[in-house]
PDB file of C-alpha atoms in Angstrom:
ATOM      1  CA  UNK A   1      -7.117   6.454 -16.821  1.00 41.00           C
ATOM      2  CA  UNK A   2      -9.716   8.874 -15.180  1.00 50.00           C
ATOM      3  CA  UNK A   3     -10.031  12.091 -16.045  1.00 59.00           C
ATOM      4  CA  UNK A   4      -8.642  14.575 -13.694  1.00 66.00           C
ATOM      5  CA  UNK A   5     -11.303  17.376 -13.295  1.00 85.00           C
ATOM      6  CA  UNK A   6      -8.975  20.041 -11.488  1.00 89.00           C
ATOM      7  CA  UNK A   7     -12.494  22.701 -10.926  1.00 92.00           C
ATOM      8  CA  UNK A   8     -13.937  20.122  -8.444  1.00 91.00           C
ATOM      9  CA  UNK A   9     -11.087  19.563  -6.893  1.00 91.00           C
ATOM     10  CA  UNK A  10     -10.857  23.423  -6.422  1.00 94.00           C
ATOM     11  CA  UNK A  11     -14.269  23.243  -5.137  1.00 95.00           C
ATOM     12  CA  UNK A  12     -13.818  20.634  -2.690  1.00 92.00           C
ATOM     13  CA  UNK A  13     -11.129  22.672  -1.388  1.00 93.00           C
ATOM     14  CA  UNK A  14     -13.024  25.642  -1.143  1.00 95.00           C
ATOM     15  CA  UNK A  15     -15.724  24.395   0.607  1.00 95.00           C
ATOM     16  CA  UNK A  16     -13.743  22.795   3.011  1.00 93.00           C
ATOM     17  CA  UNK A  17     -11.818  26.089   3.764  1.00 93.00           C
ATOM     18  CA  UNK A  18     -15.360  27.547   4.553  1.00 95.00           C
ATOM     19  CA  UNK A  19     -14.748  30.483   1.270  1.00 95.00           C
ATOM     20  CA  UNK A  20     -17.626  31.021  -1.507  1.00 96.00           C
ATOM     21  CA  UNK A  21     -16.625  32.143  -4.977  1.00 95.00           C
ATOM     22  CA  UNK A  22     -16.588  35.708  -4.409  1.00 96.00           C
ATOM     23  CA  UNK A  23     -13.653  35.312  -1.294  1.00 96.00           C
ATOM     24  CA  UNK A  24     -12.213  33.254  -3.111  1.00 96.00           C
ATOM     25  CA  UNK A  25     -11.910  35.134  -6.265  1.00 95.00           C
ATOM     26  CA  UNK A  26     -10.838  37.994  -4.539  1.00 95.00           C
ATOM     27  CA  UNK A  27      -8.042  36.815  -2.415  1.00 95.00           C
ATOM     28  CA  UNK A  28      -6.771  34.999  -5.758  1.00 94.00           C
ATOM     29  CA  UNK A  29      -7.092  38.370  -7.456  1.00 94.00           C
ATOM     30  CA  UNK A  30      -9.622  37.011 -10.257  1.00 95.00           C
ATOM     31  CA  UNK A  31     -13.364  37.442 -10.943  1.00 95.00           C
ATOM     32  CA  UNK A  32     -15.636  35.441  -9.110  1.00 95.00           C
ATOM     33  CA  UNK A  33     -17.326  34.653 -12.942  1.00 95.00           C
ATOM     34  CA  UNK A  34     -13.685  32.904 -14.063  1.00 95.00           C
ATOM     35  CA  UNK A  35     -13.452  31.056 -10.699  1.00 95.00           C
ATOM     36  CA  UNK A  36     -16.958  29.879 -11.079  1.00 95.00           C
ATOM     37  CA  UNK A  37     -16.079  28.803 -14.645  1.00 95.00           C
ATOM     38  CA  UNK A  38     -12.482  27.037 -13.758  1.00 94.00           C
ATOM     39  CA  UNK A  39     -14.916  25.161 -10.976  1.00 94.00           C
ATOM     40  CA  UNK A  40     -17.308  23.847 -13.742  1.00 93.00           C
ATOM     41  CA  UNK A  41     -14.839  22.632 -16.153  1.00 90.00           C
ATOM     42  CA  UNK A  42     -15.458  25.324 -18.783  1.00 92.00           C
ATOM     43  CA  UNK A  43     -12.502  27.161 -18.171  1.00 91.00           C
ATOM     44  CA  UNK A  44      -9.195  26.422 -17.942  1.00 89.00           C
ATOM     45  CA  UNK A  45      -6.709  28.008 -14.999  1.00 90.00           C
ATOM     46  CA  UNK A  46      -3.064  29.073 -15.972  1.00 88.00           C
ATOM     47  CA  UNK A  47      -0.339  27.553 -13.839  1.00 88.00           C
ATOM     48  CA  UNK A  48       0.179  30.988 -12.337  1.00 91.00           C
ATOM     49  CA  UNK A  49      -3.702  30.961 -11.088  1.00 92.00           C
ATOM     50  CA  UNK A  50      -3.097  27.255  -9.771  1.00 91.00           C
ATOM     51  CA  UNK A  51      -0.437  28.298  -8.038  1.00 92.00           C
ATOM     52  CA  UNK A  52      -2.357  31.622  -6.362  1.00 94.00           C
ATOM     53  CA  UNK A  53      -5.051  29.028  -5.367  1.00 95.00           C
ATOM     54  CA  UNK A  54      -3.252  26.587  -3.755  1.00 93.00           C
ATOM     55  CA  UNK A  55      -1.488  29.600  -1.688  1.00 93.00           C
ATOM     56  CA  UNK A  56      -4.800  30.789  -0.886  1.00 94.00           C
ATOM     57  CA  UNK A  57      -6.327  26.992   0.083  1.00 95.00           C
ATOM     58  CA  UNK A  58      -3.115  26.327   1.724  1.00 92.00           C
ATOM     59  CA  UNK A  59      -2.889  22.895   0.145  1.00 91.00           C
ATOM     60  CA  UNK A  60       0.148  21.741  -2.646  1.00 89.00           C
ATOM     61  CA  UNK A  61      -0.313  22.225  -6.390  1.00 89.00           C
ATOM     62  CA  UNK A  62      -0.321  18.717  -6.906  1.00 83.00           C
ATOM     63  CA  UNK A  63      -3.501  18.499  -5.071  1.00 85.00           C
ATOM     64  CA  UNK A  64      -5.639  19.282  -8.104  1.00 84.00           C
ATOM     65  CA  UNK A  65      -4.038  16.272  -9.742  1.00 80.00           C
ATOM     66  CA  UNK A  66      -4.326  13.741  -7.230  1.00 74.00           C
ATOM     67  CA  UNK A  67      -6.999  11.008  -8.702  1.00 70.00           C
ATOM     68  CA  UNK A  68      -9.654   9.745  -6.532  1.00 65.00           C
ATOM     69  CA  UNK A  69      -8.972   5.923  -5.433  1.00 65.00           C
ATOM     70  CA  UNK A  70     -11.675   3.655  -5.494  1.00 71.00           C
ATOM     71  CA  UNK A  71     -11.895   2.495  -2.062  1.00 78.00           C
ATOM     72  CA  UNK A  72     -13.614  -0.780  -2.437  1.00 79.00           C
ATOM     73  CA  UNK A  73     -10.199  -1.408  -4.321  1.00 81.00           C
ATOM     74  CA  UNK A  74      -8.145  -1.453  -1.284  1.00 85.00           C
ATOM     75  CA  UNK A  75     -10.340  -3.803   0.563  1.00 88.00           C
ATOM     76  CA  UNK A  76      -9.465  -7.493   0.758  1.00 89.00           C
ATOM     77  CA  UNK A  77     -12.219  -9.102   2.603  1.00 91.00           C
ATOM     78  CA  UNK A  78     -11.242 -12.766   4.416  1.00 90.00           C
ATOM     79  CA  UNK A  79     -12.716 -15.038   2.057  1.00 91.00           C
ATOM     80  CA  UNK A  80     -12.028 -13.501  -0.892  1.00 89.00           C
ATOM     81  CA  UNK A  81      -7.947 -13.131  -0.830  1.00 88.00           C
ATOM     82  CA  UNK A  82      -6.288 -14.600  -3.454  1.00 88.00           C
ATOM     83  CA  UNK A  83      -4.166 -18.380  -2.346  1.00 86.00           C
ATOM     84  CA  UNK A  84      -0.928 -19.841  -3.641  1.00 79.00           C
ATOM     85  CA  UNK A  85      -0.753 -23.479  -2.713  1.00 71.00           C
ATOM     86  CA  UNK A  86       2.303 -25.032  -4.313  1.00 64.00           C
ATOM     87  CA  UNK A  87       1.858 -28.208  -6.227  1.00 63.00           C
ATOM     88  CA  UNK A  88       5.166 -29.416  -4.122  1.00 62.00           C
ATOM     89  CA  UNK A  89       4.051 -29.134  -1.109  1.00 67.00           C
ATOM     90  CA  UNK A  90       0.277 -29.025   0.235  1.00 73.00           C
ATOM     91  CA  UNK A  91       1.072 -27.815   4.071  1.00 82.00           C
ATOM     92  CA  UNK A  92       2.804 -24.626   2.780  1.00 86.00           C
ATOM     93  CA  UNK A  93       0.433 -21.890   1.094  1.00 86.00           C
ATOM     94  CA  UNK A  94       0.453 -17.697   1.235  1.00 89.00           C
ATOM     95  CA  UNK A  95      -2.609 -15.524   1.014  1.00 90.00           C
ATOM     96  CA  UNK A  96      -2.209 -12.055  -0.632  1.00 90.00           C
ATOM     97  CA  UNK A  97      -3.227 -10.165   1.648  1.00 93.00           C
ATOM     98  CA  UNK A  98      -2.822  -6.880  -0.520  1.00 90.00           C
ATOM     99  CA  UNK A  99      -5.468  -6.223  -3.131  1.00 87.00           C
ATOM    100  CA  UNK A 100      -2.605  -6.860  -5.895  1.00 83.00           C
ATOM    101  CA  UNK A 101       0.357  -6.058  -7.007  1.00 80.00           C
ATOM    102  CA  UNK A 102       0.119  -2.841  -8.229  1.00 79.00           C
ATOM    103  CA  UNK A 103       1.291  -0.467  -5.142  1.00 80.00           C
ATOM    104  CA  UNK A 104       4.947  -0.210  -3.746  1.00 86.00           C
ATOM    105  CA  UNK A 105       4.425  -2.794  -0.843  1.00 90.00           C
ATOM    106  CA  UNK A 106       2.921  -6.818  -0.801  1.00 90.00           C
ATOM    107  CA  UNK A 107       1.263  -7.833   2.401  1.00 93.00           C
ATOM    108  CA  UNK A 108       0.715 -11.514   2.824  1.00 93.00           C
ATOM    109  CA  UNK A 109       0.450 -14.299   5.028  1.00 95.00           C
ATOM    110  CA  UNK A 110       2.068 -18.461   4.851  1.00 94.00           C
ATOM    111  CA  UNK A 111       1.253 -20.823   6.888  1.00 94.00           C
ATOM    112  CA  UNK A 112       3.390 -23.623   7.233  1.00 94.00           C
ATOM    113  CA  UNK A 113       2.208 -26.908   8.994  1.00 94.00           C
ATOM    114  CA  UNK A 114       4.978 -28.772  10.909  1.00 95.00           C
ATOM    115  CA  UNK A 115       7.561 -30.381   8.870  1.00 93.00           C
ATOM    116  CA  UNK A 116       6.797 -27.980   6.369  1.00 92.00           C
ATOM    117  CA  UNK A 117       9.357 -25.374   4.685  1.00 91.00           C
ATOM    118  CA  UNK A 118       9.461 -21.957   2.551  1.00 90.00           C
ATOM    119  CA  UNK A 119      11.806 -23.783   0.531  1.00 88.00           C
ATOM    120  CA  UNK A 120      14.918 -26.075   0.147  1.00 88.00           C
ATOM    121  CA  UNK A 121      17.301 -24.058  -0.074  1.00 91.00           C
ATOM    122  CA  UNK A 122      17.685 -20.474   1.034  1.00 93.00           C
ATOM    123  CA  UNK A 123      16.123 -17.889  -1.179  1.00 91.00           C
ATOM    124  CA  UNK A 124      17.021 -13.860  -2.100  1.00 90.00           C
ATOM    125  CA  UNK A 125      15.372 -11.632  -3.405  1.00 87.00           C
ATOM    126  CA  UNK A 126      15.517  -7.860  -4.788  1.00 87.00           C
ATOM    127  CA  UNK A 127      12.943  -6.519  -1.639  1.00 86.00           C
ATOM    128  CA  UNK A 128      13.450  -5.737   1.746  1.00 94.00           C
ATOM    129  CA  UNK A 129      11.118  -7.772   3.821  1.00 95.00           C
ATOM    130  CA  UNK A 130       9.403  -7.461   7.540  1.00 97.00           C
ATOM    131  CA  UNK A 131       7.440 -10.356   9.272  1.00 97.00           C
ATOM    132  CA  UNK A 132       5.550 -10.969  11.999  1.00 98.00           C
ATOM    133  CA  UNK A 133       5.108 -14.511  13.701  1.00 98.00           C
ATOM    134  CA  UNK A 134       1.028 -14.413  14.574  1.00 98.00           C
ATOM    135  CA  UNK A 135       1.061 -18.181  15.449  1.00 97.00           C
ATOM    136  CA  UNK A 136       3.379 -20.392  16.713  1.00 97.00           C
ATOM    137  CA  UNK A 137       6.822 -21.285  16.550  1.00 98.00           C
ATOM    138  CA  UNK A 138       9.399 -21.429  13.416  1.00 98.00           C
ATOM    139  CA  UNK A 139      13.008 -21.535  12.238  1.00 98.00           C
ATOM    140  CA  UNK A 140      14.056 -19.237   9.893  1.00 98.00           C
ATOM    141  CA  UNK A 141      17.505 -19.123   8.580  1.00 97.00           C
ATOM    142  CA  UNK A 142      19.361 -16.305   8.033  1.00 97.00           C
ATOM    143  CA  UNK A 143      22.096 -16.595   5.990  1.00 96.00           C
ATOM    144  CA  UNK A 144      24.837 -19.215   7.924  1.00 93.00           C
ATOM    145  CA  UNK A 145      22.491 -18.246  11.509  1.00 97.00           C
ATOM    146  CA  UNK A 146      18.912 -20.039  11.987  1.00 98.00           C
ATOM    147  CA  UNK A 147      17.017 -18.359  14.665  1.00 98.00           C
ATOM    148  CA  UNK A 148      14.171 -19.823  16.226  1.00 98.00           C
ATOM    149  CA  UNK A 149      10.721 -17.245  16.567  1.00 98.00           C
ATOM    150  CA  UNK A 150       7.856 -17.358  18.651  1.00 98.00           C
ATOM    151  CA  UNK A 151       4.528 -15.702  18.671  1.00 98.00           C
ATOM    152  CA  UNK A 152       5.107 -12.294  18.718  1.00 98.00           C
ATOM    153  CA  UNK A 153       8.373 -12.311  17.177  1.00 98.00           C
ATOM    154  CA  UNK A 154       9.051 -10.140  14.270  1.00 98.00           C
ATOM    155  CA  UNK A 155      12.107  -9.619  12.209  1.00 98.00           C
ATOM    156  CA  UNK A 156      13.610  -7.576   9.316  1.00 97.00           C
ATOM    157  CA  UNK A 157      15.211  -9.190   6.096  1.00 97.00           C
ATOM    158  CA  UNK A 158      17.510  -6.864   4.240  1.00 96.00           C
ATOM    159  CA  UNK A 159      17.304  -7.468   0.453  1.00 94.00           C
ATOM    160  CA  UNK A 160      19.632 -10.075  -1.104  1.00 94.00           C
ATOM    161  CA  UNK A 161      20.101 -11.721   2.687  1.00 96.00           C
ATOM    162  CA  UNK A 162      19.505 -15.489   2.351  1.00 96.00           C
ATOM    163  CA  UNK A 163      16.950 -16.656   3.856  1.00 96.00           C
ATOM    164  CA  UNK A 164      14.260 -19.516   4.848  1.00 95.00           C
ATOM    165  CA  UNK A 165      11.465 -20.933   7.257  1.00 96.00           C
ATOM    166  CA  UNK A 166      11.080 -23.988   8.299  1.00 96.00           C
ATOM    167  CA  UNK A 167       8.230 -25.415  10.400  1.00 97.00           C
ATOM    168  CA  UNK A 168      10.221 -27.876  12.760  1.00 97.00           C
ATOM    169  CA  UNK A 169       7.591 -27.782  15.964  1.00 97.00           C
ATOM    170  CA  UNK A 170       4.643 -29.386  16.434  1.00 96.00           C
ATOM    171  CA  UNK A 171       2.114 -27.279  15.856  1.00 97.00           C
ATOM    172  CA  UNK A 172       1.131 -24.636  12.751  1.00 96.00           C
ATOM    173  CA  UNK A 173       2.887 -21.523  12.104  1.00 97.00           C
ATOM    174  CA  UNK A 174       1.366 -18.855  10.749  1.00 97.00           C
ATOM    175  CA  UNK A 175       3.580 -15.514   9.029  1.00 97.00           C
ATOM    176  CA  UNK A 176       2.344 -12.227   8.152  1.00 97.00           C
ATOM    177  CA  UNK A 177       4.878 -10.648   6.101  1.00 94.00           C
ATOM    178  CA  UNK A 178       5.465  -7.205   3.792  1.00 95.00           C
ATOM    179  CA  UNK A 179       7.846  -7.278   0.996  1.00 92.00           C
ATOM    180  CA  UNK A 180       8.666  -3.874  -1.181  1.00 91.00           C
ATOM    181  CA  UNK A 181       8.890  -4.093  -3.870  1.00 85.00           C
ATOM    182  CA  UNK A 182       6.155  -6.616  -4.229  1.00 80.00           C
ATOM    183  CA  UNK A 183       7.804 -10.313  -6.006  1.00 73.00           C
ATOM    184  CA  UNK A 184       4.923 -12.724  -5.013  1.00 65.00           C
TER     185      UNK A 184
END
């Protein structure tokens, strides 16, 4: 875990409200020497000066404890995502399309070729799930219904609701689909 180093973040916020360390110090009733220390790291604000600060910047407490995310973390370039092909069945595969696993959402995408199912028999699971039909046509069964969706189609799948696709058409399907939580 990265250190949290609340005096930049103070800073940052500062700046962008367009205050020095003397306004600053004196709207937040506190010497412009302390304020210029709590912004180095060499001093330490109470909760009560946090608090007077945040007023002042008109931003949330929690602000100051927000860590900085790596943004070349959240970028899944094209040839890089990571593939599931399963051993069973060569014409069905998914693509994360999420950097990983680790947030509160999993964004991928399954193409199925025709003839070619999500599984035999329907599946469930904990997660709500959305998709998105970019290519093609497919069946996907929901619970005793099976509906058939076309490109442009999208649909909803409540947790626990049985479900499946099944590529009965003549021509690749292709699914982009969001599950929370994340059960790839």
């Amino acid at each position: 875990m990265n250190d949290i180093h609340v005096g930049q973040k103070i800073q940052e916020y500062r700046k962008k409200k367009g205050l020095n360390i003397r306004q600053l110090a004196n709207l937040v009733v506190v010497t412009p020497s302390l304020l210029s220390q709590i912004e180095r790291g060499i001093a330490n604000p109470s909760i009560h000066t946090l608090k007077l600060i945040a007023k002042v910047l008109e931003i949330p407490v929690f602000n100051f404890f927000l860590e900085q995310e790596n943004t070349k973390n959240l970028i899944v370039r094209s040839n890089h995502r990571k593939k599931m092909i399963l051993p069973e069945s060569e014409h069905l595969s998914y693509e994360l399309l999420s950097p990983d696993l680790n947030g509160a959402i999993e964004y991928a995408l399954m193409k199925l070729t025709p003839g070619t199912q999500s599984s035999e028999a329907l599946m469930e699971h904990l997660g709500e799930e959305a998709a998105f039909i970019l290519e093609g046509e497919v069946k996907l069964y929901l619970n005793d219904e099976v509906h058939i969706l076309s490109k442009g189609d999208s649909v909803r799948i409540p947790p626990y609701m049985k479900h499946k696709w099944k590529n009965t058409f003549d021509q690749n399907v292709v699914v982009i689909f969001a599950v929370t939580p994340p059960s790839f």
